[in-house]
Tab-separated table of C-alpha atoms in Angstrom:
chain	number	residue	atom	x	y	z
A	1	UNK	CA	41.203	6.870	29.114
A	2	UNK	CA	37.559	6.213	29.463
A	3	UNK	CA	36.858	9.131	27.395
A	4	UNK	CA	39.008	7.320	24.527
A	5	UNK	CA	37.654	3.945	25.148
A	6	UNK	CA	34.114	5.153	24.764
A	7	UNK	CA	34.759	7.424	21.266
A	8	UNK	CA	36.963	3.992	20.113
A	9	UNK	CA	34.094	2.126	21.196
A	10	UNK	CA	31.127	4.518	18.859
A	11	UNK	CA	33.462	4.650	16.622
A	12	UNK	CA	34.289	1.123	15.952
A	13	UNK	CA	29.473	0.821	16.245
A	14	UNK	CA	29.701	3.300	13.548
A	15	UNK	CA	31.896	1.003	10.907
A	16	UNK	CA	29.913	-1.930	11.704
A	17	UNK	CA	26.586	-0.146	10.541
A	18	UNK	CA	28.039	1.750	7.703
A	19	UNK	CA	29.685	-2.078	6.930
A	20	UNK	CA	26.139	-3.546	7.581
A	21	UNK	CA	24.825	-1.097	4.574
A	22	UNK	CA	27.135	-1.141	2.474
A	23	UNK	CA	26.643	-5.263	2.103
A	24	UNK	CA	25.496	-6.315	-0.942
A	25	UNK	CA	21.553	-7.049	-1.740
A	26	UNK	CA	20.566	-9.428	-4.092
A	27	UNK	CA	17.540	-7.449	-6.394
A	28	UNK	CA	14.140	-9.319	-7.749
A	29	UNK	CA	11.756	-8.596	-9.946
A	30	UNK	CA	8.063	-9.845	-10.923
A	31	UNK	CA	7.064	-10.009	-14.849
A	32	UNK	CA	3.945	-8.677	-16.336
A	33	UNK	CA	1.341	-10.918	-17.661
A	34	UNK	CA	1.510	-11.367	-21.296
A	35	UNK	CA	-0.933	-14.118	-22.359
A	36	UNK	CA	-4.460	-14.442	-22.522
A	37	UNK	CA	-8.016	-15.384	-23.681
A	38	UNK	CA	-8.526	-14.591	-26.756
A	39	UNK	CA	-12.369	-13.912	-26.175
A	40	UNK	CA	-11.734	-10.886	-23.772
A	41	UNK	CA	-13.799	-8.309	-24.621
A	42	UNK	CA	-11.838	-5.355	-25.594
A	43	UNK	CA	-13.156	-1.866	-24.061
A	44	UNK	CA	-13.670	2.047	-25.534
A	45	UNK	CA	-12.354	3.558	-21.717
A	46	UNK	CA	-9.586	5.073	-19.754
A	47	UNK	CA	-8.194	3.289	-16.964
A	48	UNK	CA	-6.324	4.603	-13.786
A	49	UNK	CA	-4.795	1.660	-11.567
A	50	UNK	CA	-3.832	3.485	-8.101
A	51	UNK	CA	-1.455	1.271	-5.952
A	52	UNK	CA	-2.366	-1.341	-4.096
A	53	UNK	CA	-2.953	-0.509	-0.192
A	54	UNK	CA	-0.928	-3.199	1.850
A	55	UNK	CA	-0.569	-3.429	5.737
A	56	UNK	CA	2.922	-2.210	6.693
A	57	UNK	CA	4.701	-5.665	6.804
A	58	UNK	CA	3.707	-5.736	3.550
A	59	UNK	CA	4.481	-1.570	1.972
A	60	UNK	CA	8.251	-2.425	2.392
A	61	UNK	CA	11.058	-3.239	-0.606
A	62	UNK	CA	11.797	-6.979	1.403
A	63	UNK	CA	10.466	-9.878	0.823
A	64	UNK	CA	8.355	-11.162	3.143
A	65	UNK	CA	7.879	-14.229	4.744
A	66	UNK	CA	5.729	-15.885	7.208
A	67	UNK	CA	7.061	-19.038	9.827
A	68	UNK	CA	3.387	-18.943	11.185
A	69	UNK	CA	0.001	-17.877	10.512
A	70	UNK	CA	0.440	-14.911	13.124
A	71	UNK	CA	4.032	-14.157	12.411
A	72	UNK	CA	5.992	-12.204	9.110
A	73	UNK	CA	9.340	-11.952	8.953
A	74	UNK	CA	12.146	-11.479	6.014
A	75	UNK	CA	14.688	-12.636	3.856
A	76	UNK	CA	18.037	-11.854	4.723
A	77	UNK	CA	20.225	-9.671	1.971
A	78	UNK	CA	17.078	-9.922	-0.582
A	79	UNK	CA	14.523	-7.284	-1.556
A	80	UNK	CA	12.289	-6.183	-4.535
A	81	UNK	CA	13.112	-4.039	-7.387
A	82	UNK	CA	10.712	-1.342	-5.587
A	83	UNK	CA	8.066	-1.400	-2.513
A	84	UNK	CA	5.446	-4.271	-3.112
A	85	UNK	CA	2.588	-1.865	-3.731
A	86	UNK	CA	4.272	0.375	-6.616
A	87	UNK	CA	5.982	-2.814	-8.295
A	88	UNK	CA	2.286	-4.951	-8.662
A	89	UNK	CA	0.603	-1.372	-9.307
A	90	UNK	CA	3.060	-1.552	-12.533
A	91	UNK	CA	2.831	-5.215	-13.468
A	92	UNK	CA	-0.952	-4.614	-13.644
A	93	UNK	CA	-0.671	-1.383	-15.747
A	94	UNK	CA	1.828	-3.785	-17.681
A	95	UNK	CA	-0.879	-6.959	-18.014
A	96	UNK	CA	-3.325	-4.482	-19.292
A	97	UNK	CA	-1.476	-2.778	-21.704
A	98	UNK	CA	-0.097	-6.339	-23.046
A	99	UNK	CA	-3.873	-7.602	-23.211
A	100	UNK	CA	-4.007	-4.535	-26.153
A	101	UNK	CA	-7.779	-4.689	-24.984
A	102	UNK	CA	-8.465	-1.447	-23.540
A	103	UNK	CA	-7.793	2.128	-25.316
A	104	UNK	CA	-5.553	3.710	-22.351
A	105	UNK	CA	-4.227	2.280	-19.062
A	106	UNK	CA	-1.967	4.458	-16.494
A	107	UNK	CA	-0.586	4.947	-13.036
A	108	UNK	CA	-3.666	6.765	-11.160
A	109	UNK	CA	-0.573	9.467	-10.078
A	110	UNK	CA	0.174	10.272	-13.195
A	111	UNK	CA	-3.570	11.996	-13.912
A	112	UNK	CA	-5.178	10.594	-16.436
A	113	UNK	CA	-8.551	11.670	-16.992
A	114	UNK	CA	-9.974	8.026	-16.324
A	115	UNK	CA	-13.500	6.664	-16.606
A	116	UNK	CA	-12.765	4.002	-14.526
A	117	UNK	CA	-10.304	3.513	-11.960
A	118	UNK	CA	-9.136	0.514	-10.462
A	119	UNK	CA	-8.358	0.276	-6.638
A	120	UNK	CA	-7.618	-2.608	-4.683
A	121	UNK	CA	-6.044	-3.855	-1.663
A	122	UNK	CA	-2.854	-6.401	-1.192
A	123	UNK	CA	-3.679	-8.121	1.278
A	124	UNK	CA	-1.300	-11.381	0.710
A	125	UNK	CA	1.989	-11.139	-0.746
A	126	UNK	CA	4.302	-13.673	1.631
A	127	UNK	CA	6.139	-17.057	1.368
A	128	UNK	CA	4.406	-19.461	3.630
A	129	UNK	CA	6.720	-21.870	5.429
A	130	UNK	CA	3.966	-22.873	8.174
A	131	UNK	CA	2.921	-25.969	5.826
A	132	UNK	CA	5.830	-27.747	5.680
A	133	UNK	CA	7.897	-28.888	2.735
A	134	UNK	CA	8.945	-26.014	0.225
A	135	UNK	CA	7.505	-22.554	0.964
A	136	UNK	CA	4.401	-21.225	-0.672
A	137	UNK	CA	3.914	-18.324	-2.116
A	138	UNK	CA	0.655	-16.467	-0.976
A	139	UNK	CA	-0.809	-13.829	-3.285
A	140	UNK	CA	-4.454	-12.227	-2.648
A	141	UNK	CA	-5.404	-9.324	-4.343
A	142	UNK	CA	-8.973	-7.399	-3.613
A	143	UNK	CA	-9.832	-5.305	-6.535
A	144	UNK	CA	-12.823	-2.525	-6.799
A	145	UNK	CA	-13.647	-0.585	-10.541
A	146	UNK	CA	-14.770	2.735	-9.381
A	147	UNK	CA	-16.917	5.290	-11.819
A	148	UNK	CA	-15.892	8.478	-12.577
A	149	UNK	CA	-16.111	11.488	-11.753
A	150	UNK	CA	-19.396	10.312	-9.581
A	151	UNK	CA	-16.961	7.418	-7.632
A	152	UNK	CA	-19.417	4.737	-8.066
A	153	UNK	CA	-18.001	1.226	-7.096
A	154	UNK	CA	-19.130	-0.749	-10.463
A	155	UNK	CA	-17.272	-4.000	-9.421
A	156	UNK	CA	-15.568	-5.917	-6.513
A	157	UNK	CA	-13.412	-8.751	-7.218
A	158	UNK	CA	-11.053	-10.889	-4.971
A	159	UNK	CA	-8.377	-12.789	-6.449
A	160	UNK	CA	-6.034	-15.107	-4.980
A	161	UNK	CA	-3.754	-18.153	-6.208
A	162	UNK	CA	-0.596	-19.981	-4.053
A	163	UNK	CA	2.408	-21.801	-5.899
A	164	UNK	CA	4.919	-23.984	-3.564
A	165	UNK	CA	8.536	-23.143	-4.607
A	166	UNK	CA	10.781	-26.341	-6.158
A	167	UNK	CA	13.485	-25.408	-3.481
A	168	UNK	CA	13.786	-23.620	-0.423
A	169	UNK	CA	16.306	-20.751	-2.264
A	170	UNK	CA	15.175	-17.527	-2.996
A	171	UNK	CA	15.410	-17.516	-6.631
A	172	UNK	CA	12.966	-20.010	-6.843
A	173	UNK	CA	10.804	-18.493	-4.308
A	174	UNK	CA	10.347	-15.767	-6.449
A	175	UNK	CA	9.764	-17.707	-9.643
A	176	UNK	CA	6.613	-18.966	-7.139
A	177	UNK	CA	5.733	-15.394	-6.647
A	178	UNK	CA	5.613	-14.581	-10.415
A	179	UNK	CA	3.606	-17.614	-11.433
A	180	UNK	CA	1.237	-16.789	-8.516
A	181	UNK	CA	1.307	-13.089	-9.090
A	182	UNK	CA	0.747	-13.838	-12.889
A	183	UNK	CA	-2.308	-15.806	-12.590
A	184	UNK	CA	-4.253	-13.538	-10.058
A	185	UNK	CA	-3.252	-10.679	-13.175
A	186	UNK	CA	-4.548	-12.975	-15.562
A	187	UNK	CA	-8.130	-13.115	-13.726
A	188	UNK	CA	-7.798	-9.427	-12.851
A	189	UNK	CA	-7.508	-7.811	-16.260
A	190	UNK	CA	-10.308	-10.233	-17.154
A	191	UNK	CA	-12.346	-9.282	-14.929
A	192	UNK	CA	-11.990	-5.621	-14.927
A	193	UNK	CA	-12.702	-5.407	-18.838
A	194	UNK	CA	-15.645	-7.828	-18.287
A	195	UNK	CA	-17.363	-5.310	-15.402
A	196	UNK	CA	-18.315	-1.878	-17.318
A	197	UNK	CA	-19.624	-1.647	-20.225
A	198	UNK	CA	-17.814	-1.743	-23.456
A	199	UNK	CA	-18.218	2.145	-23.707
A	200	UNK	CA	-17.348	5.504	-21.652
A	201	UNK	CA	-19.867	5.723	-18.593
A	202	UNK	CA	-22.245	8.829	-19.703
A	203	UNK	CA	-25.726	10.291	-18.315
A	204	UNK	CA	-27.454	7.261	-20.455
A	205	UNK	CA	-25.481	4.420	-19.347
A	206	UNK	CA	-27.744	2.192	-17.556
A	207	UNK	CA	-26.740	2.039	-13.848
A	208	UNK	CA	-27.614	-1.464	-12.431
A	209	UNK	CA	-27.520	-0.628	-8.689
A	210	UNK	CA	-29.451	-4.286	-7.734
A	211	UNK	CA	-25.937	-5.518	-9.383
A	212	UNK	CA	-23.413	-3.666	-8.023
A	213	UNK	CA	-24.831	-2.673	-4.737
A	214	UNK	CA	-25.634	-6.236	-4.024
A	215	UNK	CA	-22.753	-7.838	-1.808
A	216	UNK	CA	-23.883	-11.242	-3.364
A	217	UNK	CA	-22.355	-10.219	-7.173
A	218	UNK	CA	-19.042	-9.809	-5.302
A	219	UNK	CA	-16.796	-11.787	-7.446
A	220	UNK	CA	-14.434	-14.282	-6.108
A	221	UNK	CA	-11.554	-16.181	-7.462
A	222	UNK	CA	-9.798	-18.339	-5.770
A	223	UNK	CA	-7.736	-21.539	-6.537
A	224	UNK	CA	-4.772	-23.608	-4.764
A	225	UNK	CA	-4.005	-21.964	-2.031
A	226	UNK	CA	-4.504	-24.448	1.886
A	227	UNK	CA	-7.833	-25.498	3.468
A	228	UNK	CA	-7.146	-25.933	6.960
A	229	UNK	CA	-4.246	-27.726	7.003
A	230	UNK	CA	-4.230	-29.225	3.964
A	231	UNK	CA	-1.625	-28.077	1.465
A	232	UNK	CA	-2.135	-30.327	-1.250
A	233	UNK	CA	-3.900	-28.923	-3.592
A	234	UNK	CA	-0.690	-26.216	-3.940
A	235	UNK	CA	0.769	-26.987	-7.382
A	236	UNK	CA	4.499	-26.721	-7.997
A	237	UNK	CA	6.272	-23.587	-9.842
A	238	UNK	CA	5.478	-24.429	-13.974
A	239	UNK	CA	3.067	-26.794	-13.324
């Protein structure tokens, strides 16, 4: 009898997790950027984007969320389209290609023979709730343009905007995420094109190491996102 009550008992665990997976996930996605300055300059160079590096609450299909500054959590029955890194890593190729500013723009895996390649780290990518009212979406993106073949680091650039959500639902949350998202693209693409010359890197490119080795050039980018505890500088989704 105990032998039966124990198997009855796994068995009945077992239907509860394959239950459990089987429940239905709502799927979201992030859109590439599509609009900008018209005074961009446009470029004569191949560009590899490699994913993003993200911590591991962030390398993860779910969308994250944080109650407090030193806590991260997740929506319930929600997730991305893909794992954080790999879905910004193709927005970006995306924005760059929609810019039509550049010759050639790729997935670094896919191995193009780049002059440039763009790394960068993701090291925001969470709805806030810690400020009260309607959460906040947190994006912070820190970019470097790297030299090839000799891997020089021609550029560092951080980048980092916050929209509060109009309701506390996640399909509004993520309409937060895209405007955020969208912006720090904007400024990113921008950027990039702007930090290498117009031309392929060769032996007679001029090689400015006072600029790029100087941690004072470091470009930074940042606009409505908390000081202290002050949220209200945070615009609203559209506005």
């Amino acid at each position: 009898m105990k032998w039966a009550a124990l198997a009855a008992a796994l068995l009945l665990g077992g239907c509860e997790l394959i239950k459990a997976a089987e429940e239905p996930t709502d799927l979201y996605t992030i859109t590439p950027k599509s609009t900008f300055d018209a005074d961009m300059p446009s470029v004569f160079w191949q560009l590899a984007v490699e994913a993003p590096n993200a911590s591991a609450n962030l390398n993860t299909s779910r969308i994250a969320i944080a109650q407090s500054p030193t806590s991260s959590d997740y929506y319930a029955k929600t997730a991305w389209t893909d794992r954080t890194p790999l879905m910004v890593q193709t927005r970006i190729v995306d924005s760059f290609e929609n810019s039509h500013k550049i010759i050639a723009v790729a997935r670094e895996s896919i191995g193009l023979r780049a002059n440039y390649v763009l790394q960068s780290d993701l090291r925001n990518f969470e709805a806030m709730y810690f400020y009260g009212g309607m959460p906040i979406a947190h994006v912070r993106i820190v970019a470097k343009l790297v030299r090839m073949p000799d891997r020089q680091i021609v550029g560092v650039g951080t980048f980092e905007r916050c929209v509060r959500a109009r309701a506390d639902k996640v399909p509004k949350v993520v309409e937060a995420f895209d405007q955020a998202l969208g912006s720090v693209m904007k400024r990113l693409v921008a950027w990039t094109l702007a930090a290498a010359p117009p031309r392929p890197p060769n032996d007679e490119t001029p090689y400015d190491i006072a600029r790029y080795r100087n941690p004072a050039n470091a470009f930074l980018d940042s606009a409505n996102c908390p000081k202290g505890n002050d949220a209200s500088m945070v615009p609203l989704t559209d506005e």
